[in-house]
PDB file of C-alpha atoms in Angstrom:
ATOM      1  CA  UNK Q 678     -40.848 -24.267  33.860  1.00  0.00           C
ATOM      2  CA  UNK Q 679     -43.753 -26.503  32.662  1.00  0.00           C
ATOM      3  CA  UNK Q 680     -46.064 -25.653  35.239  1.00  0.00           C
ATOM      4  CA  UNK Q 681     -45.333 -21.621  35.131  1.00  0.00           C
ATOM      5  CA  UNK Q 682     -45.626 -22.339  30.861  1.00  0.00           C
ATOM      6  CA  UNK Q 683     -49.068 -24.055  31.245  1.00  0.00           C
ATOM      7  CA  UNK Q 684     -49.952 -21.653  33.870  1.00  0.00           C
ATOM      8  CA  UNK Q 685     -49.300 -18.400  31.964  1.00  0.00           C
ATOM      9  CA  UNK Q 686     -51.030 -20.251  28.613  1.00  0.00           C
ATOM     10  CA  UNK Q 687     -53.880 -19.899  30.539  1.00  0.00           C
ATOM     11  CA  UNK Q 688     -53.855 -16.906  32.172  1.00  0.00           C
ATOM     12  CA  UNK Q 689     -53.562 -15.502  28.702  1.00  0.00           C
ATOM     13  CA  UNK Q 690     -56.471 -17.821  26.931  1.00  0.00           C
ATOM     14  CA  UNK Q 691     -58.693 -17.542  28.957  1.00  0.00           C
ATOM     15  CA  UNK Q 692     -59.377 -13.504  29.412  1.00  0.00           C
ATOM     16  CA  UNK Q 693     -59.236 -13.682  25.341  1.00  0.00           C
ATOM     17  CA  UNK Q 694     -61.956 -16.425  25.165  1.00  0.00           C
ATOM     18  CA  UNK Q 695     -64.086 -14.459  27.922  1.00  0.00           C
ATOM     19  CA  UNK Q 696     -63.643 -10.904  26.034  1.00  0.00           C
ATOM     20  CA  UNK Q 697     -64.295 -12.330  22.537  1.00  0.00           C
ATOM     21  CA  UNK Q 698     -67.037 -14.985  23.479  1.00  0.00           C
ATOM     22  CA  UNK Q 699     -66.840 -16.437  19.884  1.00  0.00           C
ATOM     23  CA  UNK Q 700     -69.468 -19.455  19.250  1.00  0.00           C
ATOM     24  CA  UNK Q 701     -67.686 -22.598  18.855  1.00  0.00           C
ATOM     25  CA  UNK Q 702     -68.359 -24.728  15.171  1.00  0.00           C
ATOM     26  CA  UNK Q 703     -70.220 -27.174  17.130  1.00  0.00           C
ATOM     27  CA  UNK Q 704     -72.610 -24.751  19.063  1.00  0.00           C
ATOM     28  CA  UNK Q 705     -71.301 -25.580  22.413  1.00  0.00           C
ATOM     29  CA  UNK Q 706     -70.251 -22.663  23.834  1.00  0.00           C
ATOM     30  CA  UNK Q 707     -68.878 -19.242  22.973  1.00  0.00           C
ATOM     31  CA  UNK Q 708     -65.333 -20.405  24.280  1.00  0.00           C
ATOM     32  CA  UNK Q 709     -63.817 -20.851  21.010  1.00  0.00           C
ATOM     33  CA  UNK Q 710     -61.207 -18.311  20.244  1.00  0.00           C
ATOM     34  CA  UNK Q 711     -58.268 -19.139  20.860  1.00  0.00           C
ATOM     35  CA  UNK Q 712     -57.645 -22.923  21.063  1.00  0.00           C
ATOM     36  CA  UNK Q 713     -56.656 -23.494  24.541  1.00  0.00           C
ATOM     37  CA  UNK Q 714     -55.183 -27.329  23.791  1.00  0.00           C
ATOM     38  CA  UNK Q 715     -53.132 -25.926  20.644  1.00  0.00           C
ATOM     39  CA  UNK Q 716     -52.300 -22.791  23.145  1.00  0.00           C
ATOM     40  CA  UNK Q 717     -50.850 -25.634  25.453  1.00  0.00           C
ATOM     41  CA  UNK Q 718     -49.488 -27.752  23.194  1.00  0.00           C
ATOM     42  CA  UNK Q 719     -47.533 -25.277  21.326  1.00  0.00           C
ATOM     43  CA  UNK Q 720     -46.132 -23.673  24.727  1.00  0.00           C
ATOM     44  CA  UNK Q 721     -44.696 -27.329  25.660  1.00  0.00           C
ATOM     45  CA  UNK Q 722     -42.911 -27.504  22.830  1.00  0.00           C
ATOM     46  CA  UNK Q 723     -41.563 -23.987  22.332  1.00  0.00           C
ATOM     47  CA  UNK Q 724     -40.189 -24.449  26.052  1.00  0.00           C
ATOM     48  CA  UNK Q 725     -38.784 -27.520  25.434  1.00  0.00           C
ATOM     49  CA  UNK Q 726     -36.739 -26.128  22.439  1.00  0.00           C
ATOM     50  CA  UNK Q 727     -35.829 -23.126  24.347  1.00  0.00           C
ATOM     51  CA  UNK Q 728     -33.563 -25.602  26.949  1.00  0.00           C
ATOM     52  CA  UNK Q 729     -32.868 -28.664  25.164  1.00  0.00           C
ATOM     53  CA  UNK Q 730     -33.021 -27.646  21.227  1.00  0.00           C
ATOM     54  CA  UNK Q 731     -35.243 -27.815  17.759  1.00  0.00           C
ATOM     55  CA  UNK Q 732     -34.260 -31.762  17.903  1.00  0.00           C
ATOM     56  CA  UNK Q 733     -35.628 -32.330  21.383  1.00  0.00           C
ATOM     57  CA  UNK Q 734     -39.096 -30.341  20.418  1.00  0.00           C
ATOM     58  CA  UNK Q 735     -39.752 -31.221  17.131  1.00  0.00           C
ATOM     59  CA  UNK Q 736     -41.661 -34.615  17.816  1.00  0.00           C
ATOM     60  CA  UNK Q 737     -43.544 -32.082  20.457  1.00  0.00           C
ATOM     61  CA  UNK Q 738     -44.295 -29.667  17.354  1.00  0.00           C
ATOM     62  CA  UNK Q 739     -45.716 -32.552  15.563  1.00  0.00           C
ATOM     63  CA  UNK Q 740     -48.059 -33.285  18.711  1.00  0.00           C
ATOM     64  CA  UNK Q 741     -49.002 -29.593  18.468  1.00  0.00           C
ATOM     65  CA  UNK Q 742     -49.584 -29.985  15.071  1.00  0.00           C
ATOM     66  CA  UNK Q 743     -52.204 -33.096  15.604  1.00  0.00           C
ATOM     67  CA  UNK Q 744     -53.296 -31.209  18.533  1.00  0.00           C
ATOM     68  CA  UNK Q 745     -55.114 -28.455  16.721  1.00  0.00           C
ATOM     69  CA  UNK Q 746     -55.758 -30.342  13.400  1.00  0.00           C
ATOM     70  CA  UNK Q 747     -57.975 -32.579  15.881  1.00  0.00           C
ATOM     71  CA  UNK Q 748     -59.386 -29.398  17.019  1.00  0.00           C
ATOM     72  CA  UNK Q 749     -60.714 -28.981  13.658  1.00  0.00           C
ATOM     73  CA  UNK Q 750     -62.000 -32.388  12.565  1.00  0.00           C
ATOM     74  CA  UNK Q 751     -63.990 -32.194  16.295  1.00  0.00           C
ATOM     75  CA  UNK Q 752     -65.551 -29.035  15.215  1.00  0.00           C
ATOM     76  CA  UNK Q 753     -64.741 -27.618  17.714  1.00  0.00           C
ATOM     77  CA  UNK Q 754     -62.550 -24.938  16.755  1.00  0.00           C
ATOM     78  CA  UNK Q 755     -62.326 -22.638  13.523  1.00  0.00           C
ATOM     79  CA  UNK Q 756     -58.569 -22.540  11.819  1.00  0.00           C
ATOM     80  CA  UNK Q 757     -58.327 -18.913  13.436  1.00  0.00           C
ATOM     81  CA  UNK Q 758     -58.730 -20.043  16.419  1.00  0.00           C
ATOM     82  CA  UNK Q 759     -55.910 -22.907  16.497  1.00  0.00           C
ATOM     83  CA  UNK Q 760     -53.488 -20.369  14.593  1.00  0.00           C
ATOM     84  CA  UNK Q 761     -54.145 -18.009  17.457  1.00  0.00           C
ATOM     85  CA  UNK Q 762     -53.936 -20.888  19.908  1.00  0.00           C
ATOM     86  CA  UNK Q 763     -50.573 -22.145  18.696  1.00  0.00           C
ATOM     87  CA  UNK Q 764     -49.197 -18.099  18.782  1.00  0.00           C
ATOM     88  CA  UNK Q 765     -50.044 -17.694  22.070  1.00  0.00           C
ATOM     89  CA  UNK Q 766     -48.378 -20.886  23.026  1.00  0.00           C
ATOM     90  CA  UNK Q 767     -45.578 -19.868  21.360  1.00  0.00           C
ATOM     91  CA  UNK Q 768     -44.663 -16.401  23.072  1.00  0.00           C
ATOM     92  CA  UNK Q 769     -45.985 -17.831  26.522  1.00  0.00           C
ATOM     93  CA  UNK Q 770     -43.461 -20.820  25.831  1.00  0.00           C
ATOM     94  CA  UNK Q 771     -40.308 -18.252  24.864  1.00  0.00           C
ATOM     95  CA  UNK Q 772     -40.605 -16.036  27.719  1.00  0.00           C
ATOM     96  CA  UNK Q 773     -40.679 -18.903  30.065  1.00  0.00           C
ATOM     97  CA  UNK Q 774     -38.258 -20.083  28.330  1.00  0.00           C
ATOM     98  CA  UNK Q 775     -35.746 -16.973  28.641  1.00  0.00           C
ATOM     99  CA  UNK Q 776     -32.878 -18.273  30.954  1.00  0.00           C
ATOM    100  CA  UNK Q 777     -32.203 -21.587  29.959  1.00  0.00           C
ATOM    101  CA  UNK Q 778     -30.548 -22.586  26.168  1.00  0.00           C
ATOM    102  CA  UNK Q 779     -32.880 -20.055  24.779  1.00  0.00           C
ATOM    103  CA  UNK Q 780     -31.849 -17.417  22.682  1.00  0.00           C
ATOM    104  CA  UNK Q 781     -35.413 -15.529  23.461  1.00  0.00           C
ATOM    105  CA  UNK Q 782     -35.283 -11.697  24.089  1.00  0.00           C
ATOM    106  CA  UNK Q 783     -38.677 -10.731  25.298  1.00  0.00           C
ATOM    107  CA  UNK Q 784     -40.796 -12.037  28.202  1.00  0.00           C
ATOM    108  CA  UNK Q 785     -44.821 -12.334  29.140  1.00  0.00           C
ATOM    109  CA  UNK Q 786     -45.188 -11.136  32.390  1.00  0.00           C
ATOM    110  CA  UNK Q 787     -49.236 -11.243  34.691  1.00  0.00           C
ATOM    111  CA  UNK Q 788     -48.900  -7.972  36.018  1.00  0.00           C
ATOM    112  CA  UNK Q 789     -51.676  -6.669  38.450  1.00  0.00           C
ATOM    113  CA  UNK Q 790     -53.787  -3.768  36.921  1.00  0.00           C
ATOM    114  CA  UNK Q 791     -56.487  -1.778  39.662  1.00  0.00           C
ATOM    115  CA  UNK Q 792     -58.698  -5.151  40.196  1.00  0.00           C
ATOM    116  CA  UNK Q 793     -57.956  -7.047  37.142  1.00  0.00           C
ATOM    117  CA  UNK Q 794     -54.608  -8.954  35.497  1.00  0.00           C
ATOM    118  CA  UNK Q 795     -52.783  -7.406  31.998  1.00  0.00           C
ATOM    119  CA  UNK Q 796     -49.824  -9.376  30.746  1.00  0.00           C
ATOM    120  CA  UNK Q 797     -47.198  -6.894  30.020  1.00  0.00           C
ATOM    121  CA  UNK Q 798     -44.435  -7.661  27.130  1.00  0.00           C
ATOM    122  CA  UNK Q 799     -40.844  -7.050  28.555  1.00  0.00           C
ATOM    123  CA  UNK Q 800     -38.202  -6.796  26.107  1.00  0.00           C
ATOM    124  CA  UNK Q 801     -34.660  -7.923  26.695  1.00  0.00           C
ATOM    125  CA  UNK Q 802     -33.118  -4.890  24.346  1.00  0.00           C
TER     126      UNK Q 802
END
C-alpha cells in the first residue's frame, strides 16, 4: 500500500505542477504548485490511519505538518501550494486506503485516456 500511495501521489502532482508551471518563492523553478513532499507526507499518514487508526497516524500528521511548514520557511513553496499538497495526499492516501480498517468510500484510479493518463474518481455509493 505504501508504494501504490507514493506512487499515485505522484502521478497526480506531477501533471498539476507541469500544467500550472507556477514559479516557486525562491525563483528556482516553475514546479511549485502543489507541494509534492506535503503531497507525500500527508498520503503516508492518511494510509496509515485508514488500516491501523487516528492513534497510529497522528505522530505521522504531525510530520506532515513540519513537512510543509518547512516548505515554507525554505521558500520554496507558497501556503497554497502545501494546502493543495497535503489535499492531494489526502484523497490519494484514502483511496489506497479503501480495503483495509478504512471507512473510505471513494477511490483515485490512473486510467489511460487516447495517449495521456486522467485519474478518474470512483465512488463506493
Amino acid at each position: 500500500g505504501l508504494t501504490r500511495a507514493l506512487t499515485l501521489t505522484q502521478l497526480v502532482v506531477a501533471p498539476i505542477k507541469l500544467a500550472t508551471r507556477r514559479q516557486r518563492p525562491d525563483g528556482s523553478d516553475r514546479l511549485s504548485f502543489p507541494s509534492g513532499h506535503t503531497a507525500n507526507a500527508f498520503a503516508v499518514a492518511r494510509l496509515i490511519q485508514c488500516h491501523y487508526g487516528g492513534r497510529s497516524a497522528a505522530p505521522l500528521y504531525l510530520v506532515g505538518a513540519l513537512t510543509a511548514a518547512g516548505r515554507l520557511e525554505d521558500s520554496r513553496h507558497y501556503l497554497s501550494d502545501v494546502l493543495m499538497g497535503a489535499a492531494v495526499g489526502l484523497a490519494v492516501g484514502s483511496s489506497v486506503g479503501v480495503g483495509g480498517n478504512s471507512s473510505s468510500r471513494f477511490a483515485m484510479l490512473p486510467a489511460k485516456a487516447g495517449a495521456g493518463l486522467i485519474v478518474r474518481l470512483q465512488t463506493g455509493w
